[in-house]
Coordinates of C-alpha atoms in Angstrom, one line a residue:
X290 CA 101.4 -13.9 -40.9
X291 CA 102.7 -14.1 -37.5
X292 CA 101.0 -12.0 -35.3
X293 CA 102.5 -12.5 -32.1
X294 CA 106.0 -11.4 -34.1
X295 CA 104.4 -8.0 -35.4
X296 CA 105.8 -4.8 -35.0
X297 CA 103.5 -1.9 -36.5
X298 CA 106.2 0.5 -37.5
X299 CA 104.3 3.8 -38.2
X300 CA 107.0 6.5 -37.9
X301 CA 107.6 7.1 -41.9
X302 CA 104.5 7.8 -42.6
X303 CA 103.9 10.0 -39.1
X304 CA 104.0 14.0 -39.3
X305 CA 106.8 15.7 -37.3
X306 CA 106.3 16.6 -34.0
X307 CA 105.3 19.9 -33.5
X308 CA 104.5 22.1 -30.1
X309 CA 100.4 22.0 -28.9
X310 CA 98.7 25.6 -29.4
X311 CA 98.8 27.2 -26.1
X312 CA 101.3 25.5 -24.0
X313 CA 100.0 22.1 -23.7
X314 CA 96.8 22.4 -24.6
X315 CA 95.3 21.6 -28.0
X316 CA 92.9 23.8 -30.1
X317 CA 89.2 23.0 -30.9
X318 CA 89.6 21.8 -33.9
X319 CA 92.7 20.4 -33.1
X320 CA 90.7 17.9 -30.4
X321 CA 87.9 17.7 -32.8
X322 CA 90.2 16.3 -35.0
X323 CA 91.8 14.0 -32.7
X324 CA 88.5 12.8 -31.6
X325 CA 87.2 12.1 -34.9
X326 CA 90.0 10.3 -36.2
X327 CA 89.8 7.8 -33.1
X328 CA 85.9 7.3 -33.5
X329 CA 86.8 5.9 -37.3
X330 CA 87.6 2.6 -36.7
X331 CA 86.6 0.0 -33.9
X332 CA 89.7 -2.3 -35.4
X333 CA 91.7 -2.7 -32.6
X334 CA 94.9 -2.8 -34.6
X335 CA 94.0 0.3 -36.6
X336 CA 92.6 2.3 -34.2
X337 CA 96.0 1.8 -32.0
X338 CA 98.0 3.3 -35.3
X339 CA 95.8 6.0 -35.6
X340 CA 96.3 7.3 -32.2
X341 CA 100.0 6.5 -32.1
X342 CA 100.2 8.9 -35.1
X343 CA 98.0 11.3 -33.2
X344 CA 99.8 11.4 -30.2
X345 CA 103.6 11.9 -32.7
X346 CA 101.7 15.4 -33.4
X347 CA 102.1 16.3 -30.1
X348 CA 104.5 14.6 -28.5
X349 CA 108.3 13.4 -29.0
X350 CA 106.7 9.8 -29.2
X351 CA 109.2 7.2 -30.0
X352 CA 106.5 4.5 -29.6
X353 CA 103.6 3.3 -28.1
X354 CA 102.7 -0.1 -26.8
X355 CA 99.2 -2.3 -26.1
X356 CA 101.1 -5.4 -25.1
X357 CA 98.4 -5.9 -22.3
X358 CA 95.7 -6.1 -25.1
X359 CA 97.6 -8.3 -28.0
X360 CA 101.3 -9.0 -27.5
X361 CA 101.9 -7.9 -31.1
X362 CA 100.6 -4.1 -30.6
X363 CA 103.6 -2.2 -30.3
X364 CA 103.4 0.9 -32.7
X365 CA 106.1 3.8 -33.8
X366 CA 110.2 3.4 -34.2
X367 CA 111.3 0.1 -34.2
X368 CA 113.6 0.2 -31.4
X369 CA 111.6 3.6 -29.9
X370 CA 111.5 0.9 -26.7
X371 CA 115.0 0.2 -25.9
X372 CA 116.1 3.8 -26.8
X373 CA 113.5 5.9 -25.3
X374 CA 114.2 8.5 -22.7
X375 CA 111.1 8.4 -20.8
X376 CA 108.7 5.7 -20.2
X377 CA 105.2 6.8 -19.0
X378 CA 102.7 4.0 -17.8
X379 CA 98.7 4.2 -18.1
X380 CA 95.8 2.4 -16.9
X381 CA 94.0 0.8 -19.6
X382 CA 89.9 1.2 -18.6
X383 CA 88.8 -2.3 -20.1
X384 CA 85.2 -4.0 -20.5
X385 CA 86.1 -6.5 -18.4
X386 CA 86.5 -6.0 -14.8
X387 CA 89.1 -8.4 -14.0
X388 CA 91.4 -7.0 -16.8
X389 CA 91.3 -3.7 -15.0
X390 CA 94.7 -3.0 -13.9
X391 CA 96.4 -3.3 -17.4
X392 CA 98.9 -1.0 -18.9
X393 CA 99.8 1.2 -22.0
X394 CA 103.3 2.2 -22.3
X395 CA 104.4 5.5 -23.7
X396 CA 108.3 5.6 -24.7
X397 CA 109.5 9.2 -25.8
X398 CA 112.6 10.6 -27.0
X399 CA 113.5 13.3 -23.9
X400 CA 111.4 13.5 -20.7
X401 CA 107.9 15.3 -21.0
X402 CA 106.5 18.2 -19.1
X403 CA 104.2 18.8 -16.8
X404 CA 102.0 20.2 -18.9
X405 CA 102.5 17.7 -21.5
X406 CA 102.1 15.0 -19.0
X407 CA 98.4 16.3 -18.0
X408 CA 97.5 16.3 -21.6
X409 CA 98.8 13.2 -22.7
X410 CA 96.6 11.9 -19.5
X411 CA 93.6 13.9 -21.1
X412 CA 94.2 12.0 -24.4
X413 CA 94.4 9.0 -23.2
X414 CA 91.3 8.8 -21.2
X415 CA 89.6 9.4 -24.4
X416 CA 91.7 6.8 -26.1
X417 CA 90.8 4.2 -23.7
X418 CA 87.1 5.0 -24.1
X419 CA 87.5 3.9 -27.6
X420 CA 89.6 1.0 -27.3
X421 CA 87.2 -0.5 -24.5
X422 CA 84.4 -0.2 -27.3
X423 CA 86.9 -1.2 -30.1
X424 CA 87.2 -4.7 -27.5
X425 CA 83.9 -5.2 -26.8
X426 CA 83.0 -4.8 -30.6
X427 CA 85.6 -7.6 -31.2
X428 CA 84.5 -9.9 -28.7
X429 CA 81.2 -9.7 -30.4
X430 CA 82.6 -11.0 -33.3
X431 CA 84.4 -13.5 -32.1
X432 CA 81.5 -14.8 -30.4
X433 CA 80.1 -14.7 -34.0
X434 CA 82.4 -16.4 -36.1
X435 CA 82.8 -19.0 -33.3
X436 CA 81.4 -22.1 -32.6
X437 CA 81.5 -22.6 -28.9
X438 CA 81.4 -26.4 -28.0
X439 CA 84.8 -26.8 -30.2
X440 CA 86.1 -23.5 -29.9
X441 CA 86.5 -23.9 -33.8
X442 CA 85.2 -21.1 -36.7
X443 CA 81.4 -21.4 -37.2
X444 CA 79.8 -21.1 -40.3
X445 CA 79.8 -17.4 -40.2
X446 CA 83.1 -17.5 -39.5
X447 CA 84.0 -19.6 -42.5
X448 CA 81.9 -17.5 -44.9
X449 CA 84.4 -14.8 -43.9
X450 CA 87.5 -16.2 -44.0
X451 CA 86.3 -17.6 -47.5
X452 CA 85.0 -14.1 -49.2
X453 CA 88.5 -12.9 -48.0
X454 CA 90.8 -15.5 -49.8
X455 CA 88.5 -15.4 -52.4
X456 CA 89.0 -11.8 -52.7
X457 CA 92.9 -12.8 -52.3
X458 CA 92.8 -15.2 -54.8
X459 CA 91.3 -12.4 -57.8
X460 CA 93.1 -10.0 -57.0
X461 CA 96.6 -11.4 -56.6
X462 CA 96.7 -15.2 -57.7
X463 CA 97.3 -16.8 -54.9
X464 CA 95.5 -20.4 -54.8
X465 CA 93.7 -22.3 -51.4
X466 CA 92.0 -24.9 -50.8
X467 CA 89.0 -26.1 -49.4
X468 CA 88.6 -29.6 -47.7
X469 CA 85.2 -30.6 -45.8
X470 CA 85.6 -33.6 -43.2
X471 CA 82.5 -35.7 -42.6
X472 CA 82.7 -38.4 -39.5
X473 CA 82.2 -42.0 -40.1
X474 CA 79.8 -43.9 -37.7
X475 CA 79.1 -40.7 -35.2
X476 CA 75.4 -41.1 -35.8
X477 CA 75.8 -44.8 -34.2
X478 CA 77.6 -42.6 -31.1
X479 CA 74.9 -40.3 -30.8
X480 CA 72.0 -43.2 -30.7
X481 CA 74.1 -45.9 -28.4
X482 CA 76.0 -43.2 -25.8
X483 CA 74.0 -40.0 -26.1
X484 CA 75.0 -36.4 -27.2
X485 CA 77.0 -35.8 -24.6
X486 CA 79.5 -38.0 -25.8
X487 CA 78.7 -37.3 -29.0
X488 CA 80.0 -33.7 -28.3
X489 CA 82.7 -35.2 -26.5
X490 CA 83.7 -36.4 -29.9
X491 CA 83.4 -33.7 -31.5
X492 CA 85.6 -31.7 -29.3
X493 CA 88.3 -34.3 -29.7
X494 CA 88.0 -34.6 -33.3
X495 CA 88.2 -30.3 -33.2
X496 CA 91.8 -30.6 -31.6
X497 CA 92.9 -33.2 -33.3
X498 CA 92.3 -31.0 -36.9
X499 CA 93.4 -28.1 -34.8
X500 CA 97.1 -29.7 -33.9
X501 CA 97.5 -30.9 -37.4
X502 CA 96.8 -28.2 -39.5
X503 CA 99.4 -25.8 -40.1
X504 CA 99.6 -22.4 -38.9
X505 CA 98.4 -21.3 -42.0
X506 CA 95.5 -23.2 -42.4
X507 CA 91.7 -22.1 -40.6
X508 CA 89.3 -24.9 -39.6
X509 CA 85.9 -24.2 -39.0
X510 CA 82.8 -26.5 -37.5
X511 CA 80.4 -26.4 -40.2
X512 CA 77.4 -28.1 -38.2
X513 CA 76.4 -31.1 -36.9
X514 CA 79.7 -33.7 -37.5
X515 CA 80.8 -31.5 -40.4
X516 CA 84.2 -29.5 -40.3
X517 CA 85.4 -27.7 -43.3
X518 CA 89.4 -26.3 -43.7
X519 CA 90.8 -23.9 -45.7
X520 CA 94.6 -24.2 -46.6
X521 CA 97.4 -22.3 -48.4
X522 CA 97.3 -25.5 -50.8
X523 CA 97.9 -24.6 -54.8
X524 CA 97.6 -28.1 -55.9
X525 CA 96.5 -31.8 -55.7
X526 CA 99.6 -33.1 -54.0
X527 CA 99.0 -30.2 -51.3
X528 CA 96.1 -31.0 -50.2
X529 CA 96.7 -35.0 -50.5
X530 CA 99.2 -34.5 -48.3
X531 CA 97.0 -32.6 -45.7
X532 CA 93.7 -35.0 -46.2
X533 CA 96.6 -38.1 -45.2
X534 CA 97.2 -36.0 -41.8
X535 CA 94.1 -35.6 -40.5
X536 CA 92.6 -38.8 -41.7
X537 CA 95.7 -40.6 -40.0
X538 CA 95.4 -38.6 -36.7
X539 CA 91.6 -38.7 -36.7
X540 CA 91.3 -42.5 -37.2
X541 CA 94.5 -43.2 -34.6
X542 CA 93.4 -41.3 -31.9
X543 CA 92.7 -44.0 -29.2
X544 CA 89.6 -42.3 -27.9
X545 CA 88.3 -41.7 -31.0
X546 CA 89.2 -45.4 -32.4
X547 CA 87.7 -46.8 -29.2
X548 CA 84.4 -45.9 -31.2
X549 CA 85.2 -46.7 -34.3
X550 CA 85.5 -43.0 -35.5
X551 CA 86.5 -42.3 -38.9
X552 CA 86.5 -39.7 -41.2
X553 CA 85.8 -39.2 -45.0
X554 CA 87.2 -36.3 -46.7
X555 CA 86.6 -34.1 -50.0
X556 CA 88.8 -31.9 -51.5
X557 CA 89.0 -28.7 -54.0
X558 CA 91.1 -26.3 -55.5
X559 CA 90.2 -22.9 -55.7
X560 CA 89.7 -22.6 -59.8
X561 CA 89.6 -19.4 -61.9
X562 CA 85.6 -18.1 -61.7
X563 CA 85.0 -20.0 -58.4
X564 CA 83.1 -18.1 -56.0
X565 CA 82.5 -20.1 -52.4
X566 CA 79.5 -21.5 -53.5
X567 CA 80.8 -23.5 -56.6
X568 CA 83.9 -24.1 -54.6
X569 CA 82.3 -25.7 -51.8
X570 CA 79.7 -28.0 -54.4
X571 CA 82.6 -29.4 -56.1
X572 CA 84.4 -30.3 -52.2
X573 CA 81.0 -31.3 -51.4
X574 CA 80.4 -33.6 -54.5
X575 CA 83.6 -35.6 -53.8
X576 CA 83.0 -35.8 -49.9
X577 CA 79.7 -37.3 -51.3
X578 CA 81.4 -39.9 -53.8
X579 CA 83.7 -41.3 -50.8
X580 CA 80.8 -41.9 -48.7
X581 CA 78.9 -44.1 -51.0
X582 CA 82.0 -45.9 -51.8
X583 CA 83.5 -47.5 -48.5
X584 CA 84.0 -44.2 -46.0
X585 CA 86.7 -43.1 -44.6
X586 CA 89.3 -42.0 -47.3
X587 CA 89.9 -38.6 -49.5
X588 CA 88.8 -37.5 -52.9
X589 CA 89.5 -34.6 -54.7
X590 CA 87.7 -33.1 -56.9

């Protein structure tokens, strides 16, 4: 899916608008209510459709936008943007200081009130309360799930991704693929030029896999020299396909070729009653046969 092209269109499922309890003001439960709701979820995404649906309680809310934080995160009417009568502008309060003069923009139907203004400000300070923690929460993971000389997944992260296209996979049929990349020779690097170049290698060999793989496709830095990928492959000729890539960019790229850098590669197919243990033995078991037969080339199993 491409997130940058998302549009989070929540109006269908949104209850009408309807006028606050006494003027512009909510009831107890009715902020209780709001409150709660927004303290559900620290999923960025989520948490921004919760409160647009919120806020379409209160407000004639055509649709409300978090650009500033992900370019996708636009929620309400599809075209509540270009058609909307009123366009009200917020500070977003966020965890980092230099990001502090960001926006949220509110688009509404007819022009709001005074009254509705002050609470939508009252709202929204408690919004951004929760979205500063939903970011900081998120950075968290990232910092996880990443590993930070490449800028790759780590192996937390590709434990993840796995369980979740595993999960996929069950429940729907839909096949992927696993490939795990092993480096020829970096060990002779290491010893003859030091780790620094050694990681200088690896971050090459990182954006060469990252330029080649699809958009589709998630590589992760396993440890050490080792990089695992998991594509939307559902057969051999796939993932053949893929393996030829990234052997033939690894092995041509000057810098890399300079030092003799190769790579040897093994393949599998997710199977019916795989879980990411057996999937990653049987990829692991033909990464192994390549390397006692000559390096650098691809097997499957």
């Amino acid at each position: 899916m491409d997130l940058l092209n998302t549009h989070y269109d929540t109006t269908p499922d949104s209850p009408p608008y309807m006028m606050v309890s006494s003027g512009s003001e909510l009831t107890t439960s009715q902020f209780q209510a709001f409150v709660s709701k927004l303290l559900s979820t620290l999923d960025i995404t989520g948490l921004g459709a919760i409160y647009q649906h919120q806020l379409a309680c209160y407000f004639p809310l055509s649709a409300f936008a978090l650009t500033a934080v992900q370019p996708a995160l636009v929620f309400g009417a599809a075209h509540g943007q270009q058609t909307a009568a009123e366009c009200i502008r917020l500070p977003l309060y966020r965890a980092s200081i230099t990001m502090s003069e960001q926006y949220a923009n509110y688009y509404f139907t007819r022009s709001v009130t005074r009254g509705e203004r002050k609470l939508l400000e009252q709202l929204h300070a408690i919004f951004t309360q929760q979205l500063s923690q939903a970011i900081a929460f998120n950075q968290l993971k990232l910092m996880a799930t990443k590993d930070t000389l490449t800028g790759l997944g780590n192996r937390n992260g590709f434990n993840e991704a796995c369980a979740r296209l595993l999960s996929r996979a069950i429940r729907y049929d839909e096949l992927f693929a696993l490939l795990i990349i092993d480096l020829d020779n970096f060990k002779k690097v290491n010893d003859t030029l030091g780790h620094k170049e050694g990681d200088k290698v690896l971050e090459c060999v990182a954006q060469e896999i990252r330029t080649t793989l699809r958009g589709e496709d998630a590589a992760f830095r396993f440890g050490g020299d080792e990089f695992c990928c998991l594509l939307d492959c559902v057969d051999q000729r796939c993932i053949d396909q893929v393996a030829a890539r990234l052997q033939r960019h690894i092995s041509g790229n000057p810098y890399l070729l300079g030092l003799n850098i190769s790579c040897s590669i093994g393949g599998a197919v997710y199977g019916k009653g795989d879980d990411t243990n057996s999937l990653f033995d049987r990829a692991d078991k033909a990464l192994y046969q390549v390397k006692t037969s000559g390096k650098n080339a691809f097997k499957a199993a």
